[in-house]
Amino acid sequence: MGYSIPQVFDVISKDGTTFKCSIAWVRKFLENNLRWVLRRTTRAAQKLPTNVDEILMQNALRLAHTCRDGVIFDAAFDVNIDQTQITLQPGTTSTYEERGSKQVAVLGAEEKRAFTLVVGLSASGDLLPYQAIYRGKTIKSLPSPSSPGYAECIALGFQFEFSSTDTYWSTFATMCTYVNNILVPYWNTQKERVGASPDQECILRLDVWSVHRSVQFRTWLDQTHPWIKYRYVPAGTTGLAQPADVGLQRPTKLSIKQSQRSDIIGETIAHLKAGNAPTDIRLDTKLGVLCNRSVNWLLAAFKATNRKDLIKMVCLNLFFFYKHRN
């Protein structure tokens, strides 16, 4: 509308306001003129263990026992990490379709190109640098160093890794890199801050992802960093007992989606300004282009969620959740 009939936004109504293309107006327009209504896909809710209260209490006591025996006296020594999939070309769970339609096709629902984002936070309110893992076996699989925001990401300590496999999932090698290059340097800095000894014990909370609980990874941790006490979030309770999952992944993914939409809007507007007809617009969805754009997505998400008040609230709410249930 801004390019076809821009004058509509300049007309002043009787009450002195100008026209705004609100979400409510768009929905009403589509339903009245095209009989389109918003349709959503559904998904099953997470199934909790039948004895979830007992499991959560045991987990809380296990963590308390570890803190007591290891004299873990600073909140920065308690870190939780979580991994999530970020789709490079996001689809949607809803679309507009004619009222009464039995079959609803959603564009991008089968998109498989993605990368893994490893997010870590401490109970003191610190957000650790991101690790992003891309499918591939060479540095050519990674975002270009000339990508917008790349230098700032590196300065913040971000790690861009290729998986060395045919998937983008975390591996033993990438987990070791995360521990050595992100987690341990963070803890060393915090130990210096409070005057703790280099072998001060720290808690690493992990979910039960196969790599995390593998004998190979556990043996490596025990031998390389014996002061890291790894504790697993009970299976089936990540939505209740994992701070990074409970309160941080949602705003992180929301920020990334907003950045992705901004890229799409910007590219579309560039086509329109170039005189291309709307029906002729084809967005650039090449893997390399999306991979390079992901750098700025991550940078924006980090800035949006790197707030001590947000992270502390996540950890505090989890504490009160335990207390309320028990």
Tab-separated table of C-alpha atoms in Angstrom:
chain	number	residue	atom	x	y	z
A	1	MET	CA	0.000	0.000	0.000
A	2	GLY	CA	2.888	2.322	0.723
A	3	TYR	CA	3.928	2.087	-2.924
A	4	SER	CA	0.588	1.591	-4.696
A	5	ILE	CA	-1.607	4.086	-2.841
A	6	PRO	CA	0.684	6.015	-0.453
A	7	GLN	CA	-1.754	8.936	-0.288
A	8	VAL	CA	-4.114	6.920	1.891
A	9	PHE	CA	-1.723	7.340	4.814
A	10	ASP	CA	-1.823	11.150	4.521
A	11	VAL	CA	-5.591	11.613	4.677
A	12	ILE	CA	-6.711	13.122	7.969
A	13	SER	CA	-10.008	11.775	9.292
A	14	LYS	CA	-12.662	13.747	11.193
A	15	ASP	CA	-11.145	12.898	14.564
A	16	GLY	CA	-7.756	14.213	13.441
A	17	THR	CA	-6.037	10.846	13.077
A	18	THR	CA	-4.459	9.273	10.014
A	19	PHE	CA	-4.982	5.794	8.638
A	20	LYS	CA	-2.876	2.993	10.116
A	21	CYS	CA	-2.629	-0.426	8.510
A	22	SER	CA	-3.081	-2.331	11.772
A	23	ILE	CA	-3.129	-6.089	12.150
A	24	ALA	CA	-6.823	-5.938	13.046
A	25	TRP	CA	-7.592	-3.943	9.870
A	26	VAL	CA	-5.640	-6.394	7.693
A	27	ARG	CA	-7.476	-9.381	9.159
A	28	LYS	CA	-10.850	-7.712	8.658
A	29	PHE	CA	-9.978	-6.707	5.089
A	30	LEU	CA	-8.844	-10.223	4.144
A	31	GLU	CA	-11.905	-11.860	5.651
A	32	ASN	CA	-14.399	-9.424	4.105
A	33	ASN	CA	-12.862	-9.367	0.623
A	34	LEU	CA	-11.203	-12.782	0.238
A	35	ARG	CA	-12.903	-14.813	2.983
A	36	TRP	CA	-9.457	-15.534	4.370
A	37	VAL	CA	-9.079	-16.336	8.053
A	38	LEU	CA	-5.979	-17.151	10.054
A	39	ARG	CA	-5.461	-20.906	10.396
A	40	ARG	CA	-2.916	-22.470	12.699
A	41	THR	CA	-1.236	-25.837	12.955
A	42	THR	CA	-1.352	-27.714	16.220
A	43	ARG	CA	1.214	-29.626	18.220
A	44	ALA	CA	1.029	-31.954	21.176
A	45	ALA	CA	1.938	-30.584	24.579
A	46	GLN	CA	5.022	-31.951	26.314
A	47	LYS	CA	4.218	-35.003	28.383
A	48	LEU	CA	5.522	-34.791	31.935
A	49	PRO	CA	6.553	-37.803	34.031
A	50	THR	CA	3.788	-38.991	36.326
A	51	ASN	CA	6.033	-38.363	39.361
A	52	VAL	CA	7.267	-34.984	38.126
A	53	ASP	CA	7.050	-33.340	41.566
A	54	GLU	CA	9.277	-35.990	43.097
A	55	ILE	CA	11.749	-35.720	40.212
A	56	LEU	CA	11.944	-31.932	40.507
A	57	MET	CA	12.500	-32.119	44.255
A	58	GLN	CA	15.275	-34.676	43.818
A	59	ASN	CA	16.890	-32.448	41.210
A	60	ALA	CA	16.745	-29.404	43.505
A	61	LEU	CA	18.227	-31.378	46.400
A	62	ARG	CA	20.959	-32.765	44.156
A	63	LEU	CA	21.970	-29.242	43.130
A	64	ALA	CA	21.875	-28.047	46.752
A	65	HIS	CA	24.043	-30.996	47.790
A	66	THR	CA	26.575	-30.155	45.063
A	67	CYS	CA	26.715	-26.506	46.161
A	68	ARG	CA	27.250	-27.495	49.786
A	69	ASP	CA	29.942	-30.107	49.197
A	70	GLY	CA	31.782	-28.013	46.606
A	71	VAL	CA	31.468	-24.772	48.602
A	72	ILE	CA	30.002	-23.119	45.511
A	73	PHE	CA	29.445	-19.687	47.019
A	74	ASP	CA	28.917	-17.449	43.978
A	75	ALA	CA	25.979	-17.562	41.566
A	76	ALA	CA	28.338	-17.136	38.601
A	77	PHE	CA	29.640	-20.634	39.281
A	78	ASP	CA	26.273	-22.141	38.294
A	79	VAL	CA	25.816	-22.204	34.507
A	80	ASN	CA	23.090	-23.792	32.429
A	81	ILE	CA	23.447	-24.311	28.685
A	82	ASP	CA	20.789	-25.232	26.178
A	83	GLN	CA	20.802	-25.957	22.459
A	84	THR	CA	18.126	-24.998	19.997
A	85	GLN	CA	17.549	-25.238	16.272
A	86	ILE	CA	17.414	-22.015	14.264
A	87	THR	CA	15.841	-22.369	10.823
A	88	LEU	CA	17.627	-20.301	8.193
A	89	GLN	CA	14.502	-19.674	6.135
A	90	PRO	CA	11.681	-19.552	8.674
A	91	GLY	CA	8.278	-20.899	7.861
A	92	THR	CA	5.190	-20.336	9.937
A	93	THR	CA	2.591	-22.294	11.861
A	94	SER	CA	-0.257	-20.236	10.452
A	95	THR	CA	-1.437	-18.709	7.189
A	96	TYR	CA	-4.469	-17.053	5.646
A	97	GLU	CA	-6.812	-19.427	3.848
A	98	GLU	CA	-10.404	-19.291	2.682
A	99	ARG	CA	-12.925	-19.920	5.429
A	100	GLY	CA	-14.043	-23.548	5.526
A	101	SER	CA	-10.936	-24.927	3.790
A	102	LYS	CA	-10.161	-28.502	4.778
A	103	GLN	CA	-6.522	-28.505	3.683
A	104	VAL	CA	-4.195	-25.704	4.769
A	105	ALA	CA	-0.730	-25.591	3.190
A	106	VAL	CA	1.913	-23.642	5.113
A	107	LEU	CA	4.837	-22.204	3.166
A	108	GLY	CA	8.225	-23.198	4.548
A	109	ALA	CA	6.923	-25.935	6.832
A	110	GLU	CA	9.331	-28.447	5.269
A	111	GLU	CA	12.381	-26.162	5.426
A	112	LYS	CA	15.335	-28.209	6.694
A	113	ARG	CA	18.222	-25.761	6.426
A	114	ALA	CA	19.169	-24.705	9.926
A	115	PHE	CA	21.944	-24.385	12.471
A	116	THR	CA	22.300	-25.124	16.169
A	117	LEU	CA	22.583	-22.292	18.662
A	118	VAL	CA	24.127	-23.016	22.068
A	119	VAL	CA	22.970	-20.552	24.715
A	120	GLY	CA	24.473	-20.383	28.189
A	121	LEU	CA	23.515	-18.340	31.242
A	122	SER	CA	24.714	-18.110	34.810
A	123	ALA	CA	22.609	-17.758	37.941
A	124	SER	CA	24.308	-14.390	38.513
A	125	GLY	CA	22.558	-12.979	35.448
A	126	ASP	CA	25.319	-13.248	32.857
A	127	LEU	CA	24.646	-14.334	29.284
A	128	LEU	CA	27.590	-16.267	27.894
A	129	PRO	CA	28.784	-15.800	24.297
A	130	TYR	CA	26.901	-17.855	21.734
A	131	GLN	CA	28.182	-20.888	19.893
A	132	ALA	CA	26.607	-21.423	16.459
A	133	ILE	CA	27.101	-24.764	14.699
A	134	TYR	CA	26.584	-25.070	10.948
A	135	ARG	CA	26.348	-28.182	8.805
A	136	GLY	CA	29.538	-28.834	6.858
A	137	LYS	CA	33.147	-29.932	7.021
A	138	THR	CA	35.161	-26.798	6.176
A	139	ILE	CA	35.193	-23.097	7.018
A	140	LYS	CA	33.314	-22.522	3.759
A	141	SER	CA	30.234	-23.769	5.614
A	142	LEU	CA	30.475	-20.826	8.026
A	143	PRO	CA	29.337	-17.219	7.672
A	144	SER	CA	31.820	-15.009	5.862
A	145	PRO	CA	34.023	-12.793	8.082
A	146	SER	CA	32.766	-9.896	5.955
A	147	SER	CA	29.161	-10.525	7.037
A	148	PRO	CA	27.488	-7.547	8.750
A	149	GLY	CA	28.033	-7.782	12.501
A	150	TYR	CA	30.713	-10.489	12.277
A	151	ALA	CA	33.541	-8.459	13.836
A	152	GLU	CA	31.342	-7.395	16.742
A	153	CYS	CA	30.255	-10.997	17.341
A	154	ILE	CA	33.867	-12.165	17.492
A	155	ALA	CA	34.703	-9.324	19.884
A	156	LEU	CA	31.877	-10.544	22.141
A	157	GLY	CA	33.379	-14.036	22.137
A	158	PHE	CA	30.984	-15.782	19.763
A	159	GLN	CA	32.142	-19.079	18.274
A	160	PHE	CA	31.121	-20.064	14.738
A	161	GLU	CA	31.768	-23.781	14.237
A	162	PHE	CA	31.240	-26.283	11.445
A	163	SER	CA	29.987	-29.663	12.579
A	164	SER	CA	32.341	-31.832	10.489
A	165	THR	CA	29.295	-34.038	9.885
A	166	ASP	CA	26.288	-34.148	7.589
A	167	THR	CA	24.102	-32.488	10.246
A	168	TYR	CA	24.237	-29.230	12.165
A	169	TRP	CA	23.852	-30.862	15.564
A	170	SER	CA	26.309	-30.453	18.393
A	171	THR	CA	29.027	-33.088	18.572
A	172	PHE	CA	31.633	-34.180	21.082
A	173	ALA	CA	34.176	-31.924	19.363
A	174	THR	CA	31.946	-28.833	19.376
A	175	MET	CA	31.034	-29.410	23.027
A	176	CYS	CA	34.717	-29.567	23.938
A	177	THR	CA	35.269	-26.340	22.024
A	178	TYR	CA	32.400	-24.692	23.881
A	179	VAL	CA	33.759	-25.727	27.265
A	180	ASN	CA	37.352	-24.720	26.478
A	181	ASN	CA	36.697	-21.476	24.592
A	182	ILE	CA	33.560	-20.070	26.213
A	183	LEU	CA	32.708	-21.725	29.518
A	184	VAL	CA	36.141	-22.086	31.141
A	185	PRO	CA	37.300	-18.528	30.234
A	186	TYR	CA	34.068	-17.179	31.732
A	187	TRP	CA	34.568	-19.097	34.952
A	188	ASN	CA	38.244	-18.132	35.165
A	189	THR	CA	37.242	-14.469	34.968
A	190	GLN	CA	34.616	-14.935	37.675
A	191	LYS	CA	37.075	-16.760	39.930
A	192	GLU	CA	39.522	-13.882	39.643
A	193	ARG	CA	36.707	-11.448	40.420
A	194	VAL	CA	35.895	-13.062	43.773
A	195	GLY	CA	39.396	-14.329	44.587
A	196	ALA	CA	38.525	-18.025	44.277
A	197	SER	CA	41.154	-20.679	43.619
A	198	PRO	CA	41.641	-21.987	40.056
A	199	ASP	CA	40.178	-25.351	41.086
A	200	GLN	CA	37.018	-23.824	42.562
A	201	GLU	CA	34.179	-26.207	41.741
A	202	CYS	CA	31.450	-25.022	39.373
A	203	ILE	CA	28.143	-26.504	38.236
A	204	LEU	CA	27.341	-27.119	34.582
A	205	ARG	CA	23.675	-27.957	34.032
A	206	LEU	CA	22.974	-29.961	30.888
A	207	ASP	CA	19.983	-31.655	29.346
A	208	VAL	CA	20.119	-35.356	28.544
A	209	TRP	CA	21.136	-34.920	24.898
A	210	SER	CA	23.068	-38.023	23.843
A	211	VAL	CA	26.366	-36.148	23.397
A	212	HIS	CA	26.103	-34.588	26.863
A	213	ARG	CA	25.631	-37.901	28.630
A	214	SER	CA	28.027	-39.900	26.475
A	215	VAL	CA	30.874	-41.731	28.196
A	216	GLN	CA	33.306	-39.925	25.898
A	217	PHE	CA	32.204	-36.444	26.956
A	218	ARG	CA	31.882	-37.274	30.647
A	219	THR	CA	35.314	-38.892	30.681
A	220	TRP	CA	36.816	-35.881	28.920
A	221	LEU	CA	35.260	-33.486	31.446
A	222	ASP	CA	36.419	-35.568	34.416
A	223	GLN	CA	39.982	-35.739	33.124
A	224	THR	CA	40.361	-32.252	31.640
A	225	HIS	CA	38.295	-30.139	34.026
A	226	PRO	CA	37.660	-32.202	37.186
A	227	TRP	CA	36.347	-29.120	39.009
A	228	ILE	CA	33.355	-28.916	36.642
A	229	LYS	CA	30.471	-30.754	38.273
A	230	TYR	CA	28.011	-31.576	35.521
A	231	ARG	CA	24.412	-32.166	36.497
A	232	TYR	CA	21.630	-33.262	34.165
A	233	VAL	CA	18.172	-31.757	33.915
A	234	PRO	CA	15.800	-34.722	34.361
A	235	ALA	CA	14.378	-36.089	31.124
A	236	GLY	CA	10.976	-34.716	30.205
A	237	THR	CA	11.259	-31.684	32.499
A	238	THR	CA	13.309	-29.212	30.458
A	239	GLY	CA	10.289	-26.930	30.190
A	240	LEU	CA	10.127	-26.811	33.982
A	241	ALA	CA	13.643	-27.262	35.333
A	242	GLN	CA	16.028	-25.790	32.771
A	243	PRO	CA	16.525	-22.010	33.149
A	244	ALA	CA	17.888	-21.478	29.624
A	245	ASP	CA	14.890	-23.281	28.156
A	246	VAL	CA	12.225	-21.884	30.471
A	247	GLY	CA	12.844	-18.181	30.050
A	248	LEU	CA	15.598	-17.418	27.557
A	249	GLN	CA	15.015	-19.448	24.412
A	250	ARG	CA	11.656	-17.857	23.683
A	251	PRO	CA	12.853	-14.202	23.621
A	252	THR	CA	15.996	-15.299	21.780
A	253	LYS	CA	14.017	-17.005	19.024
A	254	LEU	CA	11.541	-14.131	18.896
A	255	SER	CA	14.355	-11.649	18.309
A	256	ILE	CA	15.831	-13.852	15.585
A	257	LYS	CA	12.452	-14.139	13.835
A	258	GLN	CA	12.053	-10.370	13.954
A	259	SER	CA	15.485	-9.943	12.354
A	260	GLN	CA	14.621	-12.492	9.683
A	261	ARG	CA	11.395	-10.666	8.875
A	262	SER	CA	13.277	-7.366	8.706
A	263	ASP	CA	15.615	-8.873	6.108
A	264	ILE	CA	12.652	-10.125	4.070
A	265	ILE	CA	10.895	-6.767	4.269
A	266	GLY	CA	14.062	-4.886	3.349
A	267	GLU	CA	14.720	-7.110	0.346
A	268	THR	CA	11.098	-6.827	-0.803
A	269	ILE	CA	11.143	-3.040	-0.553
A	270	ALA	CA	14.401	-2.937	-2.528
A	271	HIS	CA	12.707	-4.903	-5.337
A	272	LEU	CA	9.716	-2.557	-5.314
A	273	LYS	CA	11.933	0.525	-5.409
A	274	ALA	CA	13.740	-1.004	-8.383
A	275	GLY	CA	10.406	-1.104	-10.217
A	276	ASN	CA	9.807	-4.852	-10.040
A	277	ALA	CA	6.186	-5.964	-10.055
A	278	PRO	CA	5.100	-7.641	-6.785
A	279	THR	CA	4.295	-10.855	-8.668
A	280	ASP	CA	7.829	-10.965	-10.081
A	281	ILE	CA	9.640	-10.625	-6.765
A	282	ARG	CA	11.827	-13.607	-5.883
A	283	LEU	CA	13.673	-13.447	-2.593
A	284	ASP	CA	17.278	-14.633	-2.421
A	285	THR	CA	17.195	-17.846	-0.390
A	286	LYS	CA	20.622	-19.233	-1.278
A	287	LEU	CA	22.278	-20.992	1.641
A	288	GLY	CA	25.322	-18.716	1.634
A	289	VAL	CA	23.186	-15.573	1.754
A	290	LEU	CA	21.083	-16.835	4.656
A	291	CYS	CA	24.149	-18.098	6.480
A	292	ASN	CA	25.785	-14.670	6.291
A	293	ARG	CA	22.601	-12.961	7.440
A	294	SER	CA	22.433	-15.217	10.490
A	295	VAL	CA	25.356	-13.335	12.039
A	296	ASN	CA	23.322	-10.166	12.470
A	297	TRP	CA	20.348	-12.188	13.718
A	298	LEU	CA	22.471	-13.604	16.519
A	299	LEU	CA	24.010	-10.254	17.366
A	300	ALA	CA	20.583	-8.632	17.682
A	301	ALA	CA	19.272	-11.530	19.794
A	302	PHE	CA	22.270	-11.363	22.127
A	303	LYS	CA	21.796	-7.631	22.667
A	304	ALA	CA	18.065	-8.088	23.242
A	305	THR	CA	18.474	-10.787	25.907
A	306	ASN	CA	21.783	-9.828	27.546
A	307	ARG	CA	20.016	-8.315	30.527
A	308	LYS	CA	20.810	-9.278	34.089
A	309	ASP	CA	17.267	-8.485	35.207
A	310	LEU	CA	15.802	-10.901	32.638
A	311	ILE	CA	18.230	-13.740	33.373
A	312	LYS	CA	18.009	-13.368	37.143
A	313	MET	CA	14.222	-13.332	36.892
A	314	VAL	CA	14.347	-16.621	34.962
A	315	CYS	CA	16.450	-18.268	37.675
A	316	LEU	CA	14.411	-16.734	40.506
A	317	ASN	CA	11.095	-17.770	38.981
A	318	LEU	CA	12.419	-21.309	38.707
A	319	PHE	CA	13.243	-21.269	42.432
A	320	PHE	CA	9.744	-20.080	43.369
A	321	PHE	CA	8.281	-22.663	40.977
A	322	TYR	CA	10.044	-25.439	42.906
A	323	LYS	CA	8.859	-23.943	46.191
A	324	HIS	CA	5.250	-23.628	44.996
A	325	ARG	CA	5.042	-27.189	43.682
A	326	ASN	CA	6.545	-28.652	46.829
